[in-house]
Coordinates of C-alpha atoms and ligand atoms in Angstrom, one line a residue:
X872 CA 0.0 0.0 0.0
X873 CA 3.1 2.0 0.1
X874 CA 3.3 4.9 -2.7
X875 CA 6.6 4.4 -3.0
X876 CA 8.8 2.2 -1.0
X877 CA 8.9 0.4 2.3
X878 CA 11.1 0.2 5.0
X879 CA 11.3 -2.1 8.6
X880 CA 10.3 -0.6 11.4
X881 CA 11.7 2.4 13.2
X882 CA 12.0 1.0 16.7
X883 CA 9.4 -1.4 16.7
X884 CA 8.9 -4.7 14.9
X885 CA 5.6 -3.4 12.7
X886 CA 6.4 -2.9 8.8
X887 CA 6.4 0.7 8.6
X888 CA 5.0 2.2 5.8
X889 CA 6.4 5.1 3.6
X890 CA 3.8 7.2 1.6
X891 CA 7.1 9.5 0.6
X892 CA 6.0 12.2 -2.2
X893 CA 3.7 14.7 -2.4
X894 CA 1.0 14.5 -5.2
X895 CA 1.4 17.8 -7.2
X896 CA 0.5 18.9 -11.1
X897 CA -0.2 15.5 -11.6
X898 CA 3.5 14.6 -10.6
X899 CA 4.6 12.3 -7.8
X900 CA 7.1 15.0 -6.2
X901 CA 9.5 14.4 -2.9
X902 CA 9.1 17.4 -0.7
X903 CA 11.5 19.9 -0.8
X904 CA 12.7 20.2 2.7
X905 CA 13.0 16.1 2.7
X906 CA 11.1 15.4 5.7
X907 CA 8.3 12.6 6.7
X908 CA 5.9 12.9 9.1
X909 CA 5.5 10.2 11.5
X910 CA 2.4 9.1 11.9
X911 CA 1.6 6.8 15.2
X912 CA -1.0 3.7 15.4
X913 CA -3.4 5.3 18.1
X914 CA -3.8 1.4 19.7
X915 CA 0.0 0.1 19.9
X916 CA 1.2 3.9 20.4
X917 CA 3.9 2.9 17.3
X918 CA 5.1 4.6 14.0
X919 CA 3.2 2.6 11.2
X920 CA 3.8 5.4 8.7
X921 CA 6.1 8.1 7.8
X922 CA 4.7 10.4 5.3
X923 CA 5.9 13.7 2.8
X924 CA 5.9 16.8 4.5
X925 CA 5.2 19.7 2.1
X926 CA 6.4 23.4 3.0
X927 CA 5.4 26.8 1.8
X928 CA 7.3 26.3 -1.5
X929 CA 5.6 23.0 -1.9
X930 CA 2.3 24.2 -1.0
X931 CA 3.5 27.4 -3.9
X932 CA 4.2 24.5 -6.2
X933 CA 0.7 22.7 -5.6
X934 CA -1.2 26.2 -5.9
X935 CA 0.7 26.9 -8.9
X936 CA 0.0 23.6 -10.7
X937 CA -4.1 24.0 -9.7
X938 CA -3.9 28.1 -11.4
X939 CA -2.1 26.5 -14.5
X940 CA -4.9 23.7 -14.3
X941 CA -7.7 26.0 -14.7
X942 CA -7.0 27.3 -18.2
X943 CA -5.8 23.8 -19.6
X944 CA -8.6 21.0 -20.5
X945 CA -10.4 21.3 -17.1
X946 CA -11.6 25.0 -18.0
X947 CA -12.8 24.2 -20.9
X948 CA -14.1 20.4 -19.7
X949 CA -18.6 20.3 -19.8
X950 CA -19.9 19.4 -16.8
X951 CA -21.2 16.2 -17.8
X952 CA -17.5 15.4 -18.2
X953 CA -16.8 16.4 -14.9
X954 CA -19.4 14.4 -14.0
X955 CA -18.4 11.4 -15.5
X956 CA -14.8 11.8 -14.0
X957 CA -16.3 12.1 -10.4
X958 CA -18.5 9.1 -11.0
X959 CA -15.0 6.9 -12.1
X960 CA -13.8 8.2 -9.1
X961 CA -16.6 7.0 -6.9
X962 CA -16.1 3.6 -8.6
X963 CA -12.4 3.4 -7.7
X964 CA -13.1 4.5 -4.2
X965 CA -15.5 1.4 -3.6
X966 CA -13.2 -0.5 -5.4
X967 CA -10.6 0.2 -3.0
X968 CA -12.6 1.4 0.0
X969 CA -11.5 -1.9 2.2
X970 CA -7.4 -0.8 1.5
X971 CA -8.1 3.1 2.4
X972 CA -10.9 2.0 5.3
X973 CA -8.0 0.2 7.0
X974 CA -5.4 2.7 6.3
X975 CA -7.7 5.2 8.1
X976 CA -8.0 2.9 11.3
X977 CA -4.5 2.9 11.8
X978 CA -4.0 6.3 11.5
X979 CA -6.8 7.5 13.6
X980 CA -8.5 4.2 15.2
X981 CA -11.9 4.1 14.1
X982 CA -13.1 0.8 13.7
X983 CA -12.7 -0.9 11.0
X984 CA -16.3 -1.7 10.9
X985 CA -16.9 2.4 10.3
X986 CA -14.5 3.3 7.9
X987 CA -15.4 0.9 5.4
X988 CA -18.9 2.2 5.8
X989 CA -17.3 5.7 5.5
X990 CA -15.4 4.8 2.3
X991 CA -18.6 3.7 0.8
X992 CA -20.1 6.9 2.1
X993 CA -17.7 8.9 0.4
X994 CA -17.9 6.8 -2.8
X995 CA -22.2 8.3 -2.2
X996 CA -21.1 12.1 -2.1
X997 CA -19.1 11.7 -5.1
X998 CA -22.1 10.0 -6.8
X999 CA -24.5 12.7 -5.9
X1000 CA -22.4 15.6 -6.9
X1001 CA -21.5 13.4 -10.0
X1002 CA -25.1 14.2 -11.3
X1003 CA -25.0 17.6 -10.0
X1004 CA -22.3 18.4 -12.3
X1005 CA -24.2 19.6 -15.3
X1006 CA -26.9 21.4 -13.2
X1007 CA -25.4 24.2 -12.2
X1008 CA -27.6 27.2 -13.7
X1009 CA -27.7 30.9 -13.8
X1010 CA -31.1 32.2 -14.2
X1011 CA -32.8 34.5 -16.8
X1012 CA -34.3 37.6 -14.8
X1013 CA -37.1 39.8 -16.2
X1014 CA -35.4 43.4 -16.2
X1015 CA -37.5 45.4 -19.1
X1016 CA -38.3 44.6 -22.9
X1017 CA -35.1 46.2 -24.4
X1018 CA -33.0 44.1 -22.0
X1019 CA -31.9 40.7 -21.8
X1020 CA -30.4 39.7 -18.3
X1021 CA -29.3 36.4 -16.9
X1022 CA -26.3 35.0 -14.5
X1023 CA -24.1 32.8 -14.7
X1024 CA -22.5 30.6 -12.3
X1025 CA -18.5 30.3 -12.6
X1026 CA -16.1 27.8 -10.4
X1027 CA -14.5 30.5 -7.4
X1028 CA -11.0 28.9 -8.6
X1029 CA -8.5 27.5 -7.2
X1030 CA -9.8 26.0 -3.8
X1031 CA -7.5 25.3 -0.7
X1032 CA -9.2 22.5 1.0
X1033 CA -8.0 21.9 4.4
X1034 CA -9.0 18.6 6.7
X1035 CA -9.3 17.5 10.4
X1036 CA -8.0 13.9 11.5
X1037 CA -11.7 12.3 12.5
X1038 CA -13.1 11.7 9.0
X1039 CA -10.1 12.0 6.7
X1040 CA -11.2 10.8 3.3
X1041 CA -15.1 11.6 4.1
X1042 CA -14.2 14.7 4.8
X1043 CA -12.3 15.3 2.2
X1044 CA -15.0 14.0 -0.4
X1045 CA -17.1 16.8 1.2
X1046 CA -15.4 19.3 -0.4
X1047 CA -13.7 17.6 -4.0
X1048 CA -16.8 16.6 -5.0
X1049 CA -18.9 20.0 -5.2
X1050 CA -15.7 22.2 -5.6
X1051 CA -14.9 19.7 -8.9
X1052 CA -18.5 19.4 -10.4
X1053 CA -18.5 23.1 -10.3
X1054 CA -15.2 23.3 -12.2
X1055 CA -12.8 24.5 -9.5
X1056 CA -9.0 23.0 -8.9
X1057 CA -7.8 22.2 -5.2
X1058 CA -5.0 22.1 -3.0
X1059 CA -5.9 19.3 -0.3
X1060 CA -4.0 19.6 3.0
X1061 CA -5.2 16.5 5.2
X1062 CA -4.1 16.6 8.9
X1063 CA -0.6 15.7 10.0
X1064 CA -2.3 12.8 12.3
X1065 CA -3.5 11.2 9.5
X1066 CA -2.2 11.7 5.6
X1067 CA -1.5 8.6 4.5
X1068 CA -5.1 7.9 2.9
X1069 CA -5.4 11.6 1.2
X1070 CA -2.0 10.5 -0.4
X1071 CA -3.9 7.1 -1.6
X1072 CA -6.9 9.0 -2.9
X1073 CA -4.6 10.7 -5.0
X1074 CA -3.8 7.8 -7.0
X1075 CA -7.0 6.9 -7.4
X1076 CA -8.1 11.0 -8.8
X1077 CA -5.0 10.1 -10.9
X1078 CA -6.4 6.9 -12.0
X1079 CA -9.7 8.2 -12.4
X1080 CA -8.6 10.4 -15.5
X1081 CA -8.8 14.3 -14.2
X1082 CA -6.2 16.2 -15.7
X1083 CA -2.7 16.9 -14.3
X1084 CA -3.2 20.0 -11.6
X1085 CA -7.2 20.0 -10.9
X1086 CA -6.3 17.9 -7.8
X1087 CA -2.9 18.6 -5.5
X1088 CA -2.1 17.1 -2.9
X1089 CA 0.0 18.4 0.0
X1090 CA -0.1 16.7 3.9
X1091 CA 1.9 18.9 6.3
X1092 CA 1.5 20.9 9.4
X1093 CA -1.5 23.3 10.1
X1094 CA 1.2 26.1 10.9
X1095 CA 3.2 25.2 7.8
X1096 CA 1.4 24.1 5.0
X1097 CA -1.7 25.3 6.0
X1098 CA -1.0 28.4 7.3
X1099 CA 0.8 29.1 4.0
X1100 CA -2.4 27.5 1.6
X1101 CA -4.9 30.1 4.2
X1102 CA -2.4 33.4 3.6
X1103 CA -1.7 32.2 -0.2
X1104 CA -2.4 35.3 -2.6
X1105 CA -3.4 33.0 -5.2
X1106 CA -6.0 30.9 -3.6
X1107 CA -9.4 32.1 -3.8
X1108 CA -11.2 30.2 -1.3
X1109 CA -10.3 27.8 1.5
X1110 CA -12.7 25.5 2.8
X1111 CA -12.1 24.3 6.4
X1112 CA -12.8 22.0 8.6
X1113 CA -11.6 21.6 12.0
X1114 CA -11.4 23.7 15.5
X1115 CA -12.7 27.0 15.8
X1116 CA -9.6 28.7 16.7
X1117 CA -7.9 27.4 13.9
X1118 CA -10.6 29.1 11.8
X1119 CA -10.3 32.3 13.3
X1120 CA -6.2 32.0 12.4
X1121 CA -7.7 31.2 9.3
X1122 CA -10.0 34.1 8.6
X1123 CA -7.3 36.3 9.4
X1124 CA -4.7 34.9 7.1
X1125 CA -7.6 34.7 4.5
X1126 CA -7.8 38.4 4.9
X1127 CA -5.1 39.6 3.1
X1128 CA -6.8 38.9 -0.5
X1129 CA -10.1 38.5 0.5
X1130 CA -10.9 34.8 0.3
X1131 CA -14.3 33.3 0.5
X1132 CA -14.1 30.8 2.6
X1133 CA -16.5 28.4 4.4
X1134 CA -15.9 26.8 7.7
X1135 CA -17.1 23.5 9.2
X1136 CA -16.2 23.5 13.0
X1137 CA -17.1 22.1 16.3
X1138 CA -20.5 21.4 18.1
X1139 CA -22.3 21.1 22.1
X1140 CA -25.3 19.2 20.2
X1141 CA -28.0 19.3 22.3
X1142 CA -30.0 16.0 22.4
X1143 CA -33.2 16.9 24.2
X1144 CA -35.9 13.7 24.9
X1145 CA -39.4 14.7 26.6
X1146 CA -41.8 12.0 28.4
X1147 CA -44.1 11.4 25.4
X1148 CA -41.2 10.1 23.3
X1149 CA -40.4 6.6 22.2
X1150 CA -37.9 6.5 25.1
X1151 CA -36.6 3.2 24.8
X1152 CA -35.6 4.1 21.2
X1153 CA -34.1 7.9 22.1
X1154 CA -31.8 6.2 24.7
X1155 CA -30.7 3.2 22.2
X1156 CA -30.3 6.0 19.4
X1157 CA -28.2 8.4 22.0
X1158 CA -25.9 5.4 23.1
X1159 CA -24.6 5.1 19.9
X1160 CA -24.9 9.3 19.0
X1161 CA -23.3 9.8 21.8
X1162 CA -20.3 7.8 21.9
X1163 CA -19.5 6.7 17.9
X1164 CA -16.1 7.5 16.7
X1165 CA -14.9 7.8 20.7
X1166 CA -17.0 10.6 21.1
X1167 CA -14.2 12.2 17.8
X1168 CA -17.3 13.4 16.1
X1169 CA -18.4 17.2 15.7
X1170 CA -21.7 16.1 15.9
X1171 CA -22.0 14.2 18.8
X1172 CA -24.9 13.7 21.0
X1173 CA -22.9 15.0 24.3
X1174 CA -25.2 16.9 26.2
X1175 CA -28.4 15.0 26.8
X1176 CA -31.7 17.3 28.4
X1177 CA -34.2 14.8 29.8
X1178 CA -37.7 15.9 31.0
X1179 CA -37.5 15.4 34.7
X1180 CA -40.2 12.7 35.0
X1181 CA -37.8 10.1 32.9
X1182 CA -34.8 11.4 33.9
X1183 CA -33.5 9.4 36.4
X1184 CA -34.3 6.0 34.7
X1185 CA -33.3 7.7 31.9
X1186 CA -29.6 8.3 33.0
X1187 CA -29.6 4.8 34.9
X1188 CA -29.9 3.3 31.7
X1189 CA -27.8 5.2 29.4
X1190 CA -24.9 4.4 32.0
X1191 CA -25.7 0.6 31.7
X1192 CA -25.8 0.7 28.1
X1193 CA -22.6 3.0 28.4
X1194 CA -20.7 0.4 29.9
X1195 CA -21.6 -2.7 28.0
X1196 CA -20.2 -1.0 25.2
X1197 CA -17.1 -2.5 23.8
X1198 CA -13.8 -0.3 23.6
X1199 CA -11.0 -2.6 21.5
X1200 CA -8.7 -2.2 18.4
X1201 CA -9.5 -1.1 15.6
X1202 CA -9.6 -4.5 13.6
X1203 CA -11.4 -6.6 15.6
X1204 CA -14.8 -7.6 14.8
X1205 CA -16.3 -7.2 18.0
X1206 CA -15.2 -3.6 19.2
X1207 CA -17.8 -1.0 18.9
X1208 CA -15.1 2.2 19.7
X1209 CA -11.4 2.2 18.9
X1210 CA -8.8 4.2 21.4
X1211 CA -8.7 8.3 20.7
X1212 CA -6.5 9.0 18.2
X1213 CA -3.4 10.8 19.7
X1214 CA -2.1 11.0 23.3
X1215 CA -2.9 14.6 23.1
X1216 CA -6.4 13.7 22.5
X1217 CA -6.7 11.1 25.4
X1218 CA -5.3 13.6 28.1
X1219 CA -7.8 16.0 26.7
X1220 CA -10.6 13.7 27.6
X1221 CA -9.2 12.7 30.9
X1222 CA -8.6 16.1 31.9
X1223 CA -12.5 17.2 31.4
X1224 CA -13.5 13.9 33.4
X1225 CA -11.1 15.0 36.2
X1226 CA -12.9 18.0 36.3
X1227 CA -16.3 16.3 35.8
X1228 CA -15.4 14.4 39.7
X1229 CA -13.9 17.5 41.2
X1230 CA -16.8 19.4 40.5
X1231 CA -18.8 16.7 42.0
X1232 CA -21.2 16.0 39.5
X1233 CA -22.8 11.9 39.5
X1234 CA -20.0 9.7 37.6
X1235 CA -22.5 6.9 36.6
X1236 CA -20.1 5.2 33.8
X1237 CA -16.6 5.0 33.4
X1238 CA -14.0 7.3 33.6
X1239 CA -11.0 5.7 33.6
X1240 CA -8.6 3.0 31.3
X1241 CA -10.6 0.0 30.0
X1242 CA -9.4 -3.5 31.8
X1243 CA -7.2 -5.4 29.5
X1244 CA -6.0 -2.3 27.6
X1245 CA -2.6 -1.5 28.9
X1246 CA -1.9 0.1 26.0
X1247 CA -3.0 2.8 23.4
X1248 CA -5.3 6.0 23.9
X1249 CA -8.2 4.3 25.3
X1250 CA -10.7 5.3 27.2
X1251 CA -14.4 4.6 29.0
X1252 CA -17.1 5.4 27.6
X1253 CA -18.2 7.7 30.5
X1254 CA -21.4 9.4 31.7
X1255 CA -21.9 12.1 34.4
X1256 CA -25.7 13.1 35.6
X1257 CA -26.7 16.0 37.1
X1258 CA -24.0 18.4 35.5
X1259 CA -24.5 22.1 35.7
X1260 CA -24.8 23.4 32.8
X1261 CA -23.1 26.4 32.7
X1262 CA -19.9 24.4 33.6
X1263 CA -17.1 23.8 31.1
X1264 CA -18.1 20.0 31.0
X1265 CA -21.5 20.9 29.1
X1266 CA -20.4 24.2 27.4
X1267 CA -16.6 23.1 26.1
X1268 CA -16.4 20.4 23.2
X1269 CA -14.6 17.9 24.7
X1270 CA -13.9 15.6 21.2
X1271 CA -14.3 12.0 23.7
X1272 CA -16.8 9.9 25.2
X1273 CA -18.4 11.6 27.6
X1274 CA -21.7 12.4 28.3
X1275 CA -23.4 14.9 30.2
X1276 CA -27.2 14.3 31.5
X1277 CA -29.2 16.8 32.7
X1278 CA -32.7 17.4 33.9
X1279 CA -35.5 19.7 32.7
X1280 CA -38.9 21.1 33.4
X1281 CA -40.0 23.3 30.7
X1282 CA -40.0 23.2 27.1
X1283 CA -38.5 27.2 27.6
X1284 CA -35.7 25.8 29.8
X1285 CA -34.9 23.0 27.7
X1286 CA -34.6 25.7 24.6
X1287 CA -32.8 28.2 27.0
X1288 CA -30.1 25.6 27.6
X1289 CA -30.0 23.7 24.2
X1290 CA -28.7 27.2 22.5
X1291 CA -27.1 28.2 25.7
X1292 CA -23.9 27.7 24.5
X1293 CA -21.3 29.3 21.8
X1294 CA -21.9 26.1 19.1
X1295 CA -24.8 25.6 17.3
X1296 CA -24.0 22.4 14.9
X1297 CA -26.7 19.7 15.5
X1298 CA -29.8 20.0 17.7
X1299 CA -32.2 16.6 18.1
X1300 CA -35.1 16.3 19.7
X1301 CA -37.6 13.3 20.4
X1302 CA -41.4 13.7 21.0
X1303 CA -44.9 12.8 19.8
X1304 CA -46.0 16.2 19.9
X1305 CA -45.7 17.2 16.2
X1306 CA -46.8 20.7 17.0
X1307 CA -44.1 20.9 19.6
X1308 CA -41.6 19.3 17.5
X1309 CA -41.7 22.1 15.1
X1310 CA -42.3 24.6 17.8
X1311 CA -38.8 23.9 19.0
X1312 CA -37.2 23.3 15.6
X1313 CA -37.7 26.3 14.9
X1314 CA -36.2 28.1 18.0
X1315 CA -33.1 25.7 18.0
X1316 CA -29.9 27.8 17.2
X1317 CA -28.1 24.9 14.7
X1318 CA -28.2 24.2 11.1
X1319 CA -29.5 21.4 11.1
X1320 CA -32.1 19.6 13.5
X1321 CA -33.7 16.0 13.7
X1322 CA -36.8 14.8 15.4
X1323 CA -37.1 11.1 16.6
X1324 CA -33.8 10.6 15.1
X1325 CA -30.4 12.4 15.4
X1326 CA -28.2 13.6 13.4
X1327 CA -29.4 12.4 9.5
X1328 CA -26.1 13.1 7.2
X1329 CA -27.1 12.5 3.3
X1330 CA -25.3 14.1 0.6
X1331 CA -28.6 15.9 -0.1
X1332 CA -28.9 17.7 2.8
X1333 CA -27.4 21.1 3.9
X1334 CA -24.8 20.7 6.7
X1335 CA -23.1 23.6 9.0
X1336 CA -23.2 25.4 12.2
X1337 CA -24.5 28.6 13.4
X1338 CA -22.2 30.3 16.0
X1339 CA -18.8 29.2 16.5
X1340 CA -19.8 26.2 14.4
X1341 CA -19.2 27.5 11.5
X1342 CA -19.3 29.8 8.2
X1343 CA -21.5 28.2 5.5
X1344 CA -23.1 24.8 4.3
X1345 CA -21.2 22.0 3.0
X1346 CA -24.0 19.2 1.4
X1347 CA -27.1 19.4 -0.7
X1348 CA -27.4 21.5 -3.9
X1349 CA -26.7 24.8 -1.4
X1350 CA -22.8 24.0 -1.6
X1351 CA -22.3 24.7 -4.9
X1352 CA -23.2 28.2 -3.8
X1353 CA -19.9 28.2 -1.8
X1354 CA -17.9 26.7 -4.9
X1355 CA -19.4 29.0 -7.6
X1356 CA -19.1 32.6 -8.1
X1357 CA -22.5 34.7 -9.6
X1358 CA -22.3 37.2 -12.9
X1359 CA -24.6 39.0 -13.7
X1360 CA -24.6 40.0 -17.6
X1361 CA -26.5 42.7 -19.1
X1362 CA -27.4 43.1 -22.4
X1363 CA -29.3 45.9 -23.7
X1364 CA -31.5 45.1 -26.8
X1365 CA -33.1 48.9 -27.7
X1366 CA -32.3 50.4 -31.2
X1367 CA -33.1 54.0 -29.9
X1368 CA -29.9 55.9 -29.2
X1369 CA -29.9 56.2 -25.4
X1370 CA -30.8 59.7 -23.6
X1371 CA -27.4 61.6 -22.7
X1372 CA -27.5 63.2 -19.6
X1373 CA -24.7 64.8 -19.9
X1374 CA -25.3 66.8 -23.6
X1375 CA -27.6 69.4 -22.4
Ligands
NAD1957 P1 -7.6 21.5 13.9 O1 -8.3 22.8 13.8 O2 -6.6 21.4 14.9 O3 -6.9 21.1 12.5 C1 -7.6 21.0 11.3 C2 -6.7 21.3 10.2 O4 -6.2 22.6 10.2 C3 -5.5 20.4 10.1 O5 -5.2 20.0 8.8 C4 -4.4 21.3 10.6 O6 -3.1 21.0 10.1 C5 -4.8 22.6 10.0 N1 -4.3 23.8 10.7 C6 -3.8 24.0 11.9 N2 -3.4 25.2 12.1 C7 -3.5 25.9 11.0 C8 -3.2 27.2 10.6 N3 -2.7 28.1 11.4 N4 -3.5 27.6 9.3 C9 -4.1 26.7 8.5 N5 -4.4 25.4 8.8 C10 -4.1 25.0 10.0 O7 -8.8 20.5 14.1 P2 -8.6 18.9 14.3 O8 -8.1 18.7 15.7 O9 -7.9 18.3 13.2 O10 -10.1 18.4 14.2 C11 -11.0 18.4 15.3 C12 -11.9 19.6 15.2 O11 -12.6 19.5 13.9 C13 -13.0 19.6 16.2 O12 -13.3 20.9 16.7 C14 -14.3 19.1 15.4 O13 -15.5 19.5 16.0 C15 -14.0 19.7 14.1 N6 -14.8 19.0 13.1 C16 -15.9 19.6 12.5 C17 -16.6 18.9 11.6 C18 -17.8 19.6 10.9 O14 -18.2 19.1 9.9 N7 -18.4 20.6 11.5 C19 -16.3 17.7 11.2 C20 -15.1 17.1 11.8 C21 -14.4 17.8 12.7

């Protein structure tokens, strides 16, 4: 799986694997400083892979080869061509969806189980944007009888596309496949934690036919690479995902030539079950909401409102669930959450649960080191009841398993609390009340809300945050608004010479 060689282990026994070159202008390039990034197996805590570190003057390289890329065969490609290209592309990704799913579960120790579901997921978006392709439409707009005015959609250009470490190649399909079927060209900067599968995908966009430039690829550090793709004078828009710091370092390099940009960041999703719900299925649903991915998930179910009259049964139960769930490596069959993915990560986690006891609030699952797992980032799944909410427990996003569950009376308090904080990603909500249902999806402060379900991701539908979540949708036909600029053109049709103000 190596793209280029291999070499034995560096202090360990594991085959370590070298993904050595950067993927640029359609050329397999070393970087130019020379360096690899190691990258560490989040469940034996050992180098499995060293990968090309790009600099500034490779990231120049990589925007330079998509600028070129835009006036060669791309530019002048229709969008049913584009179309067809993603939809080769979505057929070599389920191809080889097992190799990449397994490549991602070393790097960042998902279960094996989820990324191949993700791959084929990814393969999905790539279909859906596939048709969308040769959609994209201006509109002919009724301006008088001696004028004829319509717009046009064009791509923004050349798109810096930078990625977080939970959902590397999903992530990254999030924003190739509307940015291409519009006609733009990217530079893709996965995270240092985990490049490796970024680097594969590039032989596959390479495989897949799209011309040399249209698709760079360039793993390296946020305050490297990145900071060089955010500040670069000749990118026109970078699409982010990741923390909201980092966005706001972001925004401010994006500044100096006035990038668009669109931001995917983190989330406090409020998860709010009253009495006349299905119970039994809002607390299977908010096991697995809850604690997916090691709680790794921007979207994650991790503050729980229950109306008072179910609450304590409530909590009792999603603690039992809680701790019947299995925590193992990443390749075995049976485990239903793999360790965090970095050591950073796992003292992150421990640090909020530490505050969780010391504030006193009810530890009724976990918090501590699975038995039998003596070594990797692992975790319990862990739940604390009765947390205030205006503690940093319920208000911080804490990227781990850990729940918070917390009582209310009123469907005002519940409302109060669910958009008391600065995020506003995911809201869900479970009731048979439909009029109170929309009642309260309506007043929820996050892009996008689920009743009697949580947190429905589809290609189709419109995805981002309000608040510190985020700048702009990613999904559904509305991204292509991000990935396409608007003319207006004017023509006037009258044969009369026109009045001349100025030839009195
Ligand atoms: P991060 O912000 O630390 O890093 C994300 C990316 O930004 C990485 O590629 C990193 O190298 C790069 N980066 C870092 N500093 C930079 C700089 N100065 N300039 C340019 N790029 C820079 O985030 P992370 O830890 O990788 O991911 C976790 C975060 O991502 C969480 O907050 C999570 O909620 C969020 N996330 C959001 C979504 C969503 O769709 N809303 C999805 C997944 C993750």
């Amino acid at each position: 799986m190596s793209t280029v060689s291999q070499s034995r282990g560096v202090g360990t026994e594991e085959d370590v694997q070298v993904f050595g070159r950067l993927f640029i202008g359609g050329e397999w390039t070393q970087p130019h400083s020379g360096r690899l990034i190691e990258s560490v197996d989040p469940s034996t805590e050992q180098v499995w892979a060293k990968i090309a570190e790009a600099d500034e003057q490779d990231v120049d390289a990589a925007v330079a080869a998509a600028r070129d890329a835009l006036s060669g065969p791309w530019g002048r490609m229709s969008g049913s061509h584009r179309g067809a290209l993603l939809l080769k592309l979505a057929e070599l990704l389920r191809r080889d969806g097992d190799a990449l799913a397994e490549i991602e579960s070393r790097d960042n120790g998902k279960p094996v189980r989820d990324t191949r579901g993700e791959m084929l997921r990814s393969a999905d978006w790539l279909t859906y944007f596939a048709g969308a392709a040769d959609k994209i439409r201006g509109a002919q707009i009724p301006v008088n009888p001696d004028a004829h005015a319509y717009t046009v959609r064009q791509p923004v250009g050349v798109v810096g596309a930078i990625l977080p470490w939970n959902s590397p190649i999903s992530l990254a399909t999030w924003k190739l496949a509307p940015a291409l079927a519009a006609g733009n060209t990217l530079v893709l900067k996965p995270a240092e934690l985990t490049s490796a599968s970024a680097l594969v995908l590039a032989r596959l966009i390479e495989e897949a036919g799209f011309p040399s430039g249209v698709v760079n690829v360039v793993p390296g550090y946020g305050a490297i690479a990145g900071a060089r793709l955010a500040e670069h004078p000749d990118v026109d828009k970078i699409s982010f995902t990741g923390e909201h710091r980092t966005a706001q370092q972001i925004m401010r390099a994006a500044a100096g030539n006035l990038k668009r940009i669109s931001f995917e960041c983190g989330g406090k999703s409020p998860y709010i079950v009253f009495a006349d719900a299905d119970v039994d299925r809002a607390l299977s649903v908010a096991v697995h909401s809850g604690f997916r991915s090691t709680g790794q998930s921007c979207s994650l179910a991790s503050r729980v409102f229950v109306e008072r009259s179910v609450y304590q049964d409530f909590a009792r139960k999603l603690a039992e669930r809680a701790s019947r769930i299995r925590v193992g490596t990443p390749f075995d069959p049976k485990t239903h959450i793999g360790p965090h993915s970095s050591a950073e990560q796992l003292a992150k986690t421990k640090d909020f649960i530490e505050f969780g006891r010391g504030a006193g609030f009810r530890l009724l699952a976990g918090g501590g080191r699975p038995p039998g797992l003596d070594r990797g980032y692992f975790v319990e799944p862990t739940v604390f009841a009765d947390v205030d909410h205006t503690s940093r427990l319920a208000q911080e996003e804490i990227f781990g398993p850990v729940l918070s569950v917390l009582p209310f009376d009123s469907e005002e308090e519940v409302v109060a609390m669910a958009n008391g904080t600065r995020y506003g990603l995911v809201g869900g909500l479970w009731t048979s009340d439909v009029t109170r249902a929309h009642r309260i999806a309506s007043q929820i402060e996050t892009g996008l809300v689920s009743v009697n379900t949580f947190r429905p991701i589809l290609p189709m539908l419109p995805y981002g945050g309000f608040k510190y979540s985020g700048i702009g949708r990613e999904n559904g036909m509305e991204v292509l608004d991000e990935y396409t600029e608007t003319k207006a053109v004017y023509i006037d049709l009258s044969v009369e010479s026109p009045h001349d103000p100025f030839a009195d």
